[in-house]
């Protein structure tokens, strides 16, 4: 339990950030973030979440590959 500093961003395959979805302190638990990619072309994207817990010295980074289809 606790809280963490969270950043969530979407990147295209060239590594350019195309959307910033979250940046702030979140309490422990389940949270939902929605990306409206309606203005983006179909293709592959990477979603990266970085979490820095109050109790841990190192941040954790998670990356998920997604495909946006129209």
mmCIF file of N, CA, C and O in Angstrom:
data_model
loop_
_atom_site.group_PDB
_atom_site.id
_atom_site.type_symbol
_atom_site.label_atom_id
_atom_site.label_comp_id
_atom_site.label_asym_id
_atom_site.label_seq_id
_atom_site.Cartn_x
_atom_site.Cartn_y
_atom_site.Cartn_z
ATOM 1 N N UNK A 1 0.841 -1.188 0.000
ATOM 2 C CA UNK A 1 0.000 0.000 0.000
ATOM 3 C C UNK A 1 0.878 1.240 0.000
ATOM 4 O O UNK A 1 2.049 1.181 0.308
ATOM 5 N N UNK A 2 0.313 2.339 -0.365
ATOM 6 C CA UNK A 2 1.065 3.587 -0.423
ATOM 7 C C UNK A 2 0.707 4.346 -1.670
ATOM 8 O O UNK A 2 -0.350 4.155 -2.258
ATOM 9 N N UNK A 3 1.611 5.191 -2.072
ATOM 10 C CA UNK A 3 1.380 5.966 -3.289
ATOM 11 C C UNK A 3 2.652 5.991 -4.113
ATOM 12 O O UNK A 3 3.727 5.686 -3.619
ATOM 13 N N UNK A 4 2.494 6.374 -5.381
ATOM 14 C CA UNK A 4 3.643 6.407 -6.289
ATOM 15 C C UNK A 4 3.462 7.536 -7.290
ATOM 16 O O UNK A 4 2.342 7.924 -7.621
ATOM 17 N N UNK A 5 4.583 8.049 -7.761
ATOM 18 C CA UNK A 5 4.601 9.016 -8.858
ATOM 19 C C UNK A 5 4.513 8.210 -10.146
ATOM 20 O O UNK A 5 5.322 7.313 -10.379
ATOM 21 N N UNK A 6 3.531 8.512 -10.978
ATOM 22 C CA UNK A 6 3.267 7.736 -12.191
ATOM 23 C C UNK A 6 3.350 8.649 -13.407
ATOM 24 O O UNK A 6 2.820 9.762 -13.397
ATOM 25 N N UNK A 7 4.012 8.173 -14.445
ATOM 26 C CA UNK A 7 4.007 8.826 -15.747
ATOM 27 C C UNK A 7 3.625 7.766 -16.782
ATOM 28 O O UNK A 7 4.195 6.670 -16.763
ATOM 29 N N UNK A 8 2.680 8.096 -17.653
ATOM 30 C CA UNK A 8 2.276 7.192 -18.728
ATOM 31 C C UNK A 8 2.282 7.988 -20.028
ATOM 32 O O UNK A 8 1.684 9.065 -20.108
ATOM 33 N N UNK A 9 2.969 7.442 -21.031
ATOM 34 C CA UNK A 9 3.073 8.129 -22.319
ATOM 35 C C UNK A 9 2.960 7.117 -23.456
ATOM 36 O O UNK A 9 3.255 5.937 -23.283
ATOM 37 N N UNK A 10 2.524 7.603 -24.615
ATOM 38 C CA UNK A 10 2.403 6.787 -25.822
ATOM 39 C C UNK A 10 3.454 7.270 -26.819
ATOM 40 O O UNK A 10 3.619 8.479 -27.017
ATOM 41 N N UNK A 11 4.157 6.313 -27.441
ATOM 42 C CA UNK A 11 5.210 6.620 -28.401
ATOM 43 C C UNK A 11 4.930 5.926 -29.718
ATOM 44 O O UNK A 11 4.389 4.814 -29.744
ATOM 45 N N UNK A 12 5.322 6.565 -30.824
ATOM 46 C CA UNK A 12 5.221 5.893 -32.119
ATOM 47 C C UNK A 12 6.454 5.006 -32.307
ATOM 48 O O UNK A 12 7.344 4.974 -31.448
ATOM 49 N N UNK A 13 6.518 4.292 -33.420
ATOM 50 C CA UNK A 13 7.625 3.347 -33.633
ATOM 51 C C UNK A 13 8.972 4.044 -33.837
ATOM 52 O O UNK A 13 10.009 3.397 -33.736
ATOM 53 N N UNK A 14 8.954 5.344 -34.090
ATOM 54 C CA UNK A 14 10.202 6.096 -34.218
ATOM 55 C C UNK A 14 10.682 6.647 -32.875
ATOM 56 O O UNK A 14 11.707 7.312 -32.800
ATOM 57 N N UNK A 15 9.913 6.365 -31.806
ATOM 58 C CA UNK A 15 10.301 6.807 -30.475
ATOM 59 C C UNK A 15 9.828 8.195 -30.101
ATOM 60 O O UNK A 15 10.199 8.713 -29.056
ATOM 61 N N UNK A 16 8.983 8.797 -30.941
ATOM 62 C CA UNK A 16 8.456 10.129 -30.636
ATOM 63 C C UNK A 16 7.246 10.003 -29.719
ATOM 64 O O UNK A 16 6.363 9.186 -29.960
ATOM 65 N N UNK A 17 7.196 10.829 -28.687
ATOM 66 C CA UNK A 17 6.032 10.826 -27.801
ATOM 67 C C UNK A 17 4.861 11.464 -28.539
ATOM 68 O O UNK A 17 4.963 12.593 -29.022
ATOM 69 N N UNK A 18 3.745 10.738 -28.635
ATOM 70 C CA UNK A 18 2.567 11.242 -29.344
ATOM 71 C C UNK A 18 1.424 11.577 -28.399
ATOM 72 O O UNK A 18 0.468 12.239 -28.794
ATOM 73 N N UNK A 19 1.509 11.122 -27.152
ATOM 74 C CA UNK A 19 0.481 11.444 -26.162
ATOM 75 C C UNK A 19 1.061 11.265 -24.767
ATOM 76 O O UNK A 19 1.874 10.373 -24.534
ATOM 77 N N UNK A 20 0.627 12.135 -23.870
ATOM 78 C CA UNK A 20 1.015 12.026 -22.458
ATOM 79 C C UNK A 20 -0.273 11.785 -21.682
ATOM 80 O O UNK A 20 -1.151 12.648 -21.665
ATOM 81 N N UNK A 21 -0.421 10.602 -21.085
ATOM 82 C CA UNK A 21 -1.691 10.200 -20.488
ATOM 83 C C UNK A 21 -1.796 10.448 -18.996
ATOM 84 O O UNK A 21 -2.899 10.640 -18.485
ATOM 85 N N UNK A 22 -0.693 10.395 -18.290
ATOM 86 C CA UNK A 22 -0.745 10.585 -16.835
ATOM 87 C C UNK A 22 0.596 11.093 -16.342
ATOM 88 O O UNK A 22 1.638 10.715 -16.860
ATOM 89 N N UNK A 23 0.527 11.935 -15.326
ATOM 90 C CA UNK A 23 1.740 12.447 -14.691
ATOM 91 C C UNK A 23 1.336 12.994 -13.333
ATOM 92 O O UNK A 23 0.792 14.091 -13.239
ATOM 93 N N UNK A 24 1.543 12.205 -12.296
ATOM 94 C CA UNK A 24 1.160 12.669 -10.969
ATOM 95 C C UNK A 24 1.272 11.575 -9.936
ATOM 96 O O UNK A 24 1.765 10.483 -10.200
ATOM 97 N N UNK A 25 0.789 11.886 -8.747
ATOM 98 C CA UNK A 25 0.827 10.950 -7.628
ATOM 99 C C UNK A 25 -0.497 10.198 -7.564
ATOM 100 O O UNK A 25 -1.560 10.818 -7.583
ATOM 101 N N UNK A 26 -0.398 8.881 -7.488
ATOM 102 C CA UNK A 26 -1.576 8.025 -7.427
ATOM 103 C C UNK A 26 -1.498 7.140 -6.193
ATOM 104 O O UNK A 26 -0.426 6.625 -5.857
ATOM 105 N N UNK A 27 -2.629 6.961 -5.515
ATOM 106 C CA UNK A 27 -2.711 6.036 -4.392
ATOM 107 C C UNK A 27 -2.651 4.612 -4.922
ATOM 108 O O UNK A 27 -2.997 4.353 -6.077
ATOM 109 N N UNK A 28 -2.219 3.676 -4.073
ATOM 110 C CA UNK A 28 -2.196 2.266 -4.452
ATOM 111 C C UNK A 28 -3.606 1.832 -4.826
ATOM 112 O O UNK A 28 -4.591 2.307 -4.264
ATOM 113 N N UNK A 29 -3.710 0.954 -5.796
ATOM 114 C CA UNK A 29 -5.015 0.450 -6.210
ATOM 115 C C UNK A 29 -5.145 0.414 -7.716
ATOM 116 O O UNK A 29 -4.185 0.614 -8.452
ATOM 117 N N UNK A 30 -6.338 0.186 -8.179
ATOM 118 C CA UNK A 30 -6.638 0.049 -9.601
ATOM 119 C C UNK A 30 -7.038 1.414 -10.168
ATOM 120 O O UNK A 30 -7.880 2.100 -9.594
ATOM 121 N N UNK A 31 -6.427 1.772 -11.286
ATOM 122 C CA UNK A 31 -6.736 3.040 -11.949
ATOM 123 C C UNK A 31 -6.895 2.774 -13.441
ATOM 124 O O UNK A 31 -6.287 1.855 -13.986
ATOM 125 N N UNK A 32 -7.682 3.591 -14.105
ATOM 126 C CA UNK A 32 -7.906 3.450 -15.538
ATOM 127 C C UNK A 32 -7.497 4.743 -16.234
ATOM 128 O O UNK A 32 -7.853 5.832 -15.791
ATOM 129 N N UNK A 33 -6.753 4.584 -17.322
ATOM 130 C CA UNK A 33 -6.360 5.718 -18.154
ATOM 131 C C UNK A 33 -6.786 5.381 -19.577
ATOM 132 O O UNK A 33 -6.542 4.272 -20.053
ATOM 133 N N UNK A 34 -7.426 6.311 -20.251
ATOM 134 C CA UNK A 34 -7.937 6.070 -21.603
ATOM 135 C C UNK A 34 -7.168 6.941 -22.596
ATOM 136 O O UNK A 34 -6.976 8.137 -22.367
ATOM 137 N N UNK A 35 -6.729 6.318 -23.686
ATOM 138 C CA UNK A 35 -6.074 7.044 -24.762
ATOM 139 C C UNK A 35 -7.040 7.103 -25.939
ATOM 140 O O UNK A 35 -7.458 6.085 -26.481
ATOM 141 N N UNK A 36 -7.400 8.290 -26.357
ATOM 142 C CA UNK A 36 -8.226 8.470 -27.543
ATOM 143 C C UNK A 36 -7.284 8.667 -28.726
ATOM 144 O O UNK A 36 -6.777 9.762 -28.943
ATOM 145 N N UNK A 37 -7.049 7.601 -29.471
ATOM 146 C CA UNK A 37 -6.136 7.657 -30.597
ATOM 147 C C UNK A 37 -6.822 7.974 -31.910
ATOM 148 O O UNK A 37 -6.281 7.677 -32.982
ATOM 149 N N UNK A 38 -7.998 8.605 -31.857
ATOM 150 C CA UNK A 38 -8.771 8.848 -33.078
ATOM 151 C C UNK A 38 -8.053 9.769 -34.066
ATOM 152 O O UNK A 38 -8.334 9.719 -35.262
ATOM 153 N N UNK A 39 -7.135 10.585 -33.587
ATOM 154 C CA UNK A 39 -6.423 11.486 -34.501
ATOM 155 C C UNK A 39 -5.110 10.882 -35.004
ATOM 156 O O UNK A 39 -4.393 11.520 -35.768
ATOM 157 N N UNK A 40 -4.814 9.660 -34.587
ATOM 158 C CA UNK A 40 -3.553 9.014 -34.947
ATOM 159 C C UNK A 40 -3.775 8.008 -36.076
ATOM 160 O O UNK A 40 -4.838 7.390 -36.167
ATOM 161 N N UNK A 41 -2.779 7.812 -36.924
ATOM 162 C CA UNK A 41 -2.904 6.806 -37.979
ATOM 163 C C UNK A 41 -2.810 5.392 -37.403
ATOM 164 O O UNK A 41 -2.238 5.180 -36.327
ATOM 165 N N UNK A 42 -3.378 4.442 -38.126
ATOM 166 C CA UNK A 42 -3.244 3.039 -37.731
ATOM 167 C C UNK A 42 -1.772 2.679 -37.674
ATOM 168 O O UNK A 42 -0.959 3.221 -38.418
ATOM 169 N N UNK A 43 -1.447 1.780 -36.786
ATOM 170 C CA UNK A 43 -0.061 1.349 -36.687
ATOM 171 C C UNK A 43 0.274 0.847 -35.303
ATOM 172 O O UNK A 43 -0.590 0.705 -34.445
ATOM 173 N N UNK A 44 1.542 0.600 -35.088
ATOM 174 C CA UNK A 44 2.027 0.098 -33.821
ATOM 175 C C UNK A 44 2.506 1.249 -32.947
ATOM 176 O O UNK A 44 3.144 2.190 -33.431
ATOM 177 N N UNK A 45 2.191 1.169 -31.665
ATOM 178 C CA UNK A 45 2.589 2.174 -30.693
ATOM 179 C C UNK A 45 3.108 1.476 -29.435
ATOM 180 O O UNK A 45 2.820 0.304 -29.202
ATOM 181 N N UNK A 46 3.856 2.210 -28.647
ATOM 182 C CA UNK A 46 4.346 1.708 -27.367
ATOM 183 C C UNK A 46 3.775 2.585 -26.264
ATOM 184 O O UNK A 46 3.786 3.816 -26.370
ATOM 185 N N UNK A 47 3.262 1.936 -25.228
ATOM 186 C CA UNK A 47 2.798 2.658 -24.050
ATOM 187 C C UNK A 47 3.801 2.379 -22.943
ATOM 188 O O UNK A 47 4.098 1.216 -22.651
ATOM 189 N N UNK A 48 4.325 3.437 -22.350
ATOM 190 C CA UNK A 48 5.326 3.282 -21.290
ATOM 191 C C UNK A 48 4.816 3.907 -20.005
ATOM 192 O O UNK A 48 4.367 5.053 -19.989
ATOM 193 N N UNK A 49 4.855 3.114 -18.927
ATOM 194 C CA UNK A 49 4.491 3.608 -17.605
ATOM 195 C C UNK A 49 5.718 3.527 -16.706
ATOM 196 O O UNK A 49 6.373 2.484 -16.638
ATOM 197 N N UNK A 50 6.017 4.625 -16.041
ATOM 198 C CA UNK A 50 7.092 4.653 -15.055
ATOM 199 C C UNK A 50 6.470 4.950 -13.707
ATOM 200 O O UNK A 50 5.658 5.880 -13.577
ATOM 201 N N UNK A 51 6.834 4.138 -12.705
ATOM 202 C CA UNK A 51 6.294 4.287 -11.358
ATOM 203 C C UNK A 51 7.433 4.398 -10.360
ATOM 204 O O UNK A 51 8.320 3.551 -10.322
ATOM 205 N N UNK A 52 7.402 5.466 -9.567
ATOM 206 C CA UNK A 52 8.392 5.676 -8.511
ATOM 207 C C UNK A 52 7.657 5.655 -7.181
ATOM 208 O O UNK A 52 6.960 6.602 -6.831
ATOM 209 N N UNK A 53 7.795 4.557 -6.447
ATOM 210 C CA UNK A 53 7.134 4.398 -5.164
ATOM 211 C C UNK A 53 7.845 5.212 -4.097
ATOM 212 O O UNK A 53 9.064 5.417 -4.167
ATOM 213 N N UNK A 54 7.088 5.641 -3.105
ATOM 214 C CA UNK A 54 7.688 6.370 -1.984
ATOM 215 C C UNK A 54 8.677 5.487 -1.227
ATOM 216 O O UNK A 54 9.627 5.976 -0.648
ATOM 217 N N UNK A 55 8.451 4.172 -1.239
ATOM 218 C CA UNK A 55 9.247 3.238 -0.438
ATOM 219 C C UNK A 55 10.445 2.672 -1.185
ATOM 220 O O UNK A 55 11.234 1.947 -0.595
ATOM 221 N N UNK A 56 10.574 2.935 -2.476
ATOM 222 C CA UNK A 56 11.635 2.327 -3.268
ATOM 223 C C UNK A 56 12.554 3.399 -3.847
ATOM 224 O O UNK A 56 12.107 4.455 -4.252
ATOM 225 N N UNK A 57 13.837 3.079 -3.906
ATOM 226 C CA UNK A 57 14.814 4.029 -4.424
ATOM 227 C C UNK A 57 14.781 4.107 -5.943
ATOM 228 O O UNK A 57 15.022 5.160 -6.524
ATOM 229 N N UNK A 58 14.486 2.988 -6.606
ATOM 230 C CA UNK A 58 14.509 2.941 -8.060
ATOM 231 C C UNK A 58 13.095 2.968 -8.637
ATOM 232 O O UNK A 58 12.172 2.398 -8.071
ATOM 233 N N UNK A 59 12.958 3.609 -9.786
ATOM 234 C CA UNK A 59 11.680 3.616 -10.498
ATOM 235 C C UNK A 59 11.541 2.324 -11.286
ATOM 236 O O UNK A 59 12.531 1.718 -11.694
ATOM 237 N N UNK A 60 10.311 1.901 -11.499
ATOM 238 C CA UNK A 60 10.019 0.739 -12.339
ATOM 239 C C UNK A 60 9.376 1.233 -13.624
ATOM 240 O O UNK A 60 8.521 2.103 -13.596
ATOM 241 N N UNK A 61 9.808 0.657 -14.733
ATOM 242 C CA UNK A 61 9.257 1.032 -16.033
ATOM 243 C C UNK A 61 8.674 -0.197 -16.700
ATOM 244 O O UNK A 61 9.295 -1.254 -16.728
ATOM 245 N N UNK A 62 7.460 -0.030 -17.217
ATOM 246 C CA UNK A 62 6.754 -1.096 -17.928
ATOM 247 C C UNK A 62 6.409 -0.575 -19.315
ATOM 248 O O UNK A 62 5.935 0.550 -19.458
ATOM 249 N N UNK A 63 6.634 -1.387 -20.330
ATOM 250 C CA UNK A 63 6.328 -1.001 -21.702
ATOM 251 C C UNK A 63 5.444 -2.059 -22.329
ATOM 252 O O UNK A 63 5.692 -3.255 -22.181
ATOM 253 N N UNK A 64 4.394 -1.614 -23.029
ATOM 254 C CA UNK A 64 3.463 -2.519 -23.706
ATOM 255 C C UNK A 64 3.319 -2.078 -25.152
ATOM 256 O O UNK A 64 3.090 -0.896 -25.423
ATOM 257 N N UNK A 65 3.457 -3.001 -26.070
ATOM 258 C CA UNK A 65 3.262 -2.708 -27.487
ATOM 259 C C UNK A 65 1.782 -2.891 -27.813
ATOM 260 O O UNK A 65 1.167 -3.872 -27.409
ATOM 261 N N UNK A 66 1.201 -1.934 -28.524
ATOM 262 C CA UNK A 66 -0.197 -2.036 -28.942
ATOM 263 C C UNK A 66 -0.296 -1.754 -30.435
ATOM 264 O O UNK A 66 0.589 -1.127 -31.024
ATOM 265 N N UNK A 67 -1.372 -2.210 -31.039
ATOM 266 C CA UNK A 67 -1.655 -1.934 -32.440
ATOM 267 C C UNK A 67 -2.972 -1.176 -32.524
ATOM 268 O O UNK A 67 -3.988 -1.634 -31.996
ATOM 269 N N UNK A 68 -2.938 -0.021 -33.155
ATOM 270 C CA UNK A 68 -4.142 0.785 -33.362
ATOM 271 C C UNK A 68 -4.663 0.488 -34.759
ATOM 272 O O UNK A 68 -3.957 0.672 -35.757
ATOM 273 N N UNK A 69 -5.900 0.001 -34.823
ATOM 274 C CA UNK A 69 -6.535 -0.330 -36.112
ATOM 275 C C UNK A 69 -7.716 0.570 -36.349
ATOM 276 O O UNK A 69 -8.459 0.896 -35.433
ATOM 277 N N UNK A 70 -7.928 0.938 -37.576
ATOM 278 C CA UNK A 70 -9.090 1.759 -37.961
ATOM 279 C C UNK A 70 -10.043 0.940 -38.779
ATOM 280 O O UNK A 70 -9.783 0.171 -39.563
#
